PDB file of C-alpha atoms in Angstrom:
ATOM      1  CA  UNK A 279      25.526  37.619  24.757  1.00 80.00           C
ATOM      2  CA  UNK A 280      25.675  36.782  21.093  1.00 80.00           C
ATOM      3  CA  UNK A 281      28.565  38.288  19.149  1.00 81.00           C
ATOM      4  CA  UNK A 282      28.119  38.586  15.378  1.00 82.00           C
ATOM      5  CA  UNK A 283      31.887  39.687  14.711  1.00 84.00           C
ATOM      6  CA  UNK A 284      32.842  36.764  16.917  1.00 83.00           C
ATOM      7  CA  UNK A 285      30.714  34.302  15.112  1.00 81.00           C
ATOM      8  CA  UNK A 286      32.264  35.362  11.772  1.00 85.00           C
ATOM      9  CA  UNK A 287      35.836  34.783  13.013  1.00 82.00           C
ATOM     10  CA  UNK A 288      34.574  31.651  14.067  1.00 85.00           C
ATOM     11  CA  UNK A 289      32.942  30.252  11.182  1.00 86.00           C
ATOM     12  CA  UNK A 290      35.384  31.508   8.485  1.00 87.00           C
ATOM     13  CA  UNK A 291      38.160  29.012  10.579  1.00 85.00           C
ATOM     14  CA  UNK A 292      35.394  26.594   9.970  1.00 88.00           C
ATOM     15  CA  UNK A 293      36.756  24.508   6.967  1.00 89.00           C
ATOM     16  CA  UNK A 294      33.821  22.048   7.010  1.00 89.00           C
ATOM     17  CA  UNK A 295      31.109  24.670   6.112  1.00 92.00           C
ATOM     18  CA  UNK A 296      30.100  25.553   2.554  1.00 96.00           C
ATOM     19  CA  UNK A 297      30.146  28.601   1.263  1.00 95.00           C
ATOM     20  CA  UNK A 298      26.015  28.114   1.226  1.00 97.00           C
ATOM     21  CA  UNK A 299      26.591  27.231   4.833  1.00 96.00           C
ATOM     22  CA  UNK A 300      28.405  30.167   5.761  1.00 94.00           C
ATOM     23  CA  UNK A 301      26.049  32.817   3.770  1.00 95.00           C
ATOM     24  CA  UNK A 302      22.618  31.015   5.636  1.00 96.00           C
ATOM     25  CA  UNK A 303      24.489  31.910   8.726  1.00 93.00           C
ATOM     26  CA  UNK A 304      25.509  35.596   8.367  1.00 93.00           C
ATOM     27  CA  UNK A 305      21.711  36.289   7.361  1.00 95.00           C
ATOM     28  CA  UNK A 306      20.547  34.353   9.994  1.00 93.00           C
ATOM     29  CA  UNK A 307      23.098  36.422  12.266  1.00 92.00           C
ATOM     30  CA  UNK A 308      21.382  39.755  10.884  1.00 93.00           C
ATOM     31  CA  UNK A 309      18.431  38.514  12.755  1.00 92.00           C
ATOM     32  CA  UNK A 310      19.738  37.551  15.792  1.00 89.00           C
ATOM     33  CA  UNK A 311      18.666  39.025  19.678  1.00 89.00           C
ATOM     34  CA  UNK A 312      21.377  39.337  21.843  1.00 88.00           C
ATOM     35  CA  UNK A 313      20.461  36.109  23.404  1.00 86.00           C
ATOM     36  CA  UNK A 314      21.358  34.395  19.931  1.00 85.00           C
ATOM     37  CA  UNK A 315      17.747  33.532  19.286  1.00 90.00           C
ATOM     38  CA  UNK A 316      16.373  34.117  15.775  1.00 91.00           C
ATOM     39  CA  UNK A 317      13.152  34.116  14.415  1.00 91.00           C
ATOM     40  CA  UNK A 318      12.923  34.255  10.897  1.00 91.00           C
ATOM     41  CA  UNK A 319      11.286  32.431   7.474  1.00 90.00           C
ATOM     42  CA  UNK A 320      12.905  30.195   5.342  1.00 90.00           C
ATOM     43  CA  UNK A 321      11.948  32.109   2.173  1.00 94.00           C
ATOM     44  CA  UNK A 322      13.517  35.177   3.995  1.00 95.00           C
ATOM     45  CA  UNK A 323      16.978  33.239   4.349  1.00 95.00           C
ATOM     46  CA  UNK A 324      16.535  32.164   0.792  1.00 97.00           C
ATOM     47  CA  UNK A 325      15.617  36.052  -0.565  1.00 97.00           C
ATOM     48  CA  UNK A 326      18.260  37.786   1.143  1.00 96.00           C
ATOM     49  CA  UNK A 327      21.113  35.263   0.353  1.00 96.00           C
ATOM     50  CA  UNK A 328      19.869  34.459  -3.032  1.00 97.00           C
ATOM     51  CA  UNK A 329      19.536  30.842  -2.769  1.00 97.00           C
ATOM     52  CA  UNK A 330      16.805  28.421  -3.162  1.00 97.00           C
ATOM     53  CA  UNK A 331      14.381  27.735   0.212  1.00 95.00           C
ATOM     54  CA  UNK A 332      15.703  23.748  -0.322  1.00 96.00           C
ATOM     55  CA  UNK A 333      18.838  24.878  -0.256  1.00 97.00           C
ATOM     56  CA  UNK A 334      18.426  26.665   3.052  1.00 96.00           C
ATOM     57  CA  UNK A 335      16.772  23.830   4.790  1.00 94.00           C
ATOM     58  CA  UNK A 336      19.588  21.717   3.736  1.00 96.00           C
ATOM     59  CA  UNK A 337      22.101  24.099   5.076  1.00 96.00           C
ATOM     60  CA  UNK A 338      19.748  24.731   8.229  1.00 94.00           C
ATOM     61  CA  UNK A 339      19.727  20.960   8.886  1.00 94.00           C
ATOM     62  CA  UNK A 340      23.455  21.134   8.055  1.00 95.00           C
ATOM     63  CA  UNK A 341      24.353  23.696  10.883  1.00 94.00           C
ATOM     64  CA  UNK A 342      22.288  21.806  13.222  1.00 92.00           C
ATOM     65  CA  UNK A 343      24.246  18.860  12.661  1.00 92.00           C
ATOM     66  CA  UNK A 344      27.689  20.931  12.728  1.00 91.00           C
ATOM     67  CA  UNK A 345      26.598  22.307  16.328  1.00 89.00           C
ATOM     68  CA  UNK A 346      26.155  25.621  14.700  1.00 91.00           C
ATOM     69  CA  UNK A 347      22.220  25.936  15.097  1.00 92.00           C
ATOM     70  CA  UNK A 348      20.139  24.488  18.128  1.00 90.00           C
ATOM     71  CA  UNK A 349      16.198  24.206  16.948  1.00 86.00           C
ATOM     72  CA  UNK A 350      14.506  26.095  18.986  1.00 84.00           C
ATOM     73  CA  UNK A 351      10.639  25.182  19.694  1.00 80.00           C
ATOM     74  CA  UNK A 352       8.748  26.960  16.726  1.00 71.00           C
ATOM     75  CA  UNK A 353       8.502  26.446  13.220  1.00 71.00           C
ATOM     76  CA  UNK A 354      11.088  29.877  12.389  1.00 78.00           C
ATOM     77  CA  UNK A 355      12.877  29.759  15.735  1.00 86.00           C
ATOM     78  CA  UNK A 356      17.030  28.969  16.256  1.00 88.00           C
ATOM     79  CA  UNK A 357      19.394  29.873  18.383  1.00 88.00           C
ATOM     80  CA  UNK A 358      22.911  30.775  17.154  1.00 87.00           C
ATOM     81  CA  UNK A 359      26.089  28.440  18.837  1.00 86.00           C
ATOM     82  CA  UNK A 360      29.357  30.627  18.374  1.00 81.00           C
ATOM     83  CA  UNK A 361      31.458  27.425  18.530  1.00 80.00           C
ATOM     84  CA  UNK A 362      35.125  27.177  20.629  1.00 78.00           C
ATOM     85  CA  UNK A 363      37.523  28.449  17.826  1.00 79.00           C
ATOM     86  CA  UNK A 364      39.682  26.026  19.112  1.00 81.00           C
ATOM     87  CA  UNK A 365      37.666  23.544  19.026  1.00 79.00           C
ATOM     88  CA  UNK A 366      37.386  24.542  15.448  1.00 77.00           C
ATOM     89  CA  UNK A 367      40.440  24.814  14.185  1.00 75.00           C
ATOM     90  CA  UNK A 368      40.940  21.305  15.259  1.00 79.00           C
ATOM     91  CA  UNK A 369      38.521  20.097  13.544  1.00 76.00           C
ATOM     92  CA  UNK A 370      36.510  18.668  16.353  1.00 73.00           C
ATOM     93  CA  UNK A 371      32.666  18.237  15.564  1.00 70.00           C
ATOM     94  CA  UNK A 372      30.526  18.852  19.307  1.00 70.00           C
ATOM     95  CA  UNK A 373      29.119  15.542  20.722  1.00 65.00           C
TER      96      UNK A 373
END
């Protein structure tokens, strides 16, 4: 079951995220199911966190990469990846 306070401890440990990173997250967590599914817009992400909608898709892409996001099948559609907090604070990146 997905955990917003968790994901927040989580992330904030998460020294390779940027600020933009972290921010397109905790919207994107606002929107979450308890599954850790999310279906929401781009230009949504961008309103609500004031930044620009190429901004987001960078920092989407970015948290895909960083084993944050999984793409989900749908143009809007993620799912949410609380990551190990150990693995984390080590530093490791998920294969």
């Amino acid at each position: 079951m997905f955990n917003r306070d968790r994901l927040a401890f989580v992330a904030k440990m998460d020294r390779s995220l940027s600020g933009s990173e972290k921010l397109v997250l905790f919207v994107l967590s606002t929107y979450t199911a308890p599954t850790g599914q999310v279906f929401v817009d781009r230009r949504r992400i961008a309103d609500e966190a004031s930044l620009s909608a190429d901004t987001v898709g960078t920092c989407v892409s970015s948290l895909v990469d960083k084993g944050w996001l999984q793409q989900e099948r749908g143009r809007h559609a993620y799912r949410i990846l609380v990551r190990d907090p150990e693995e984390v604070a080590a530093g490791v990146l998920p294969s």
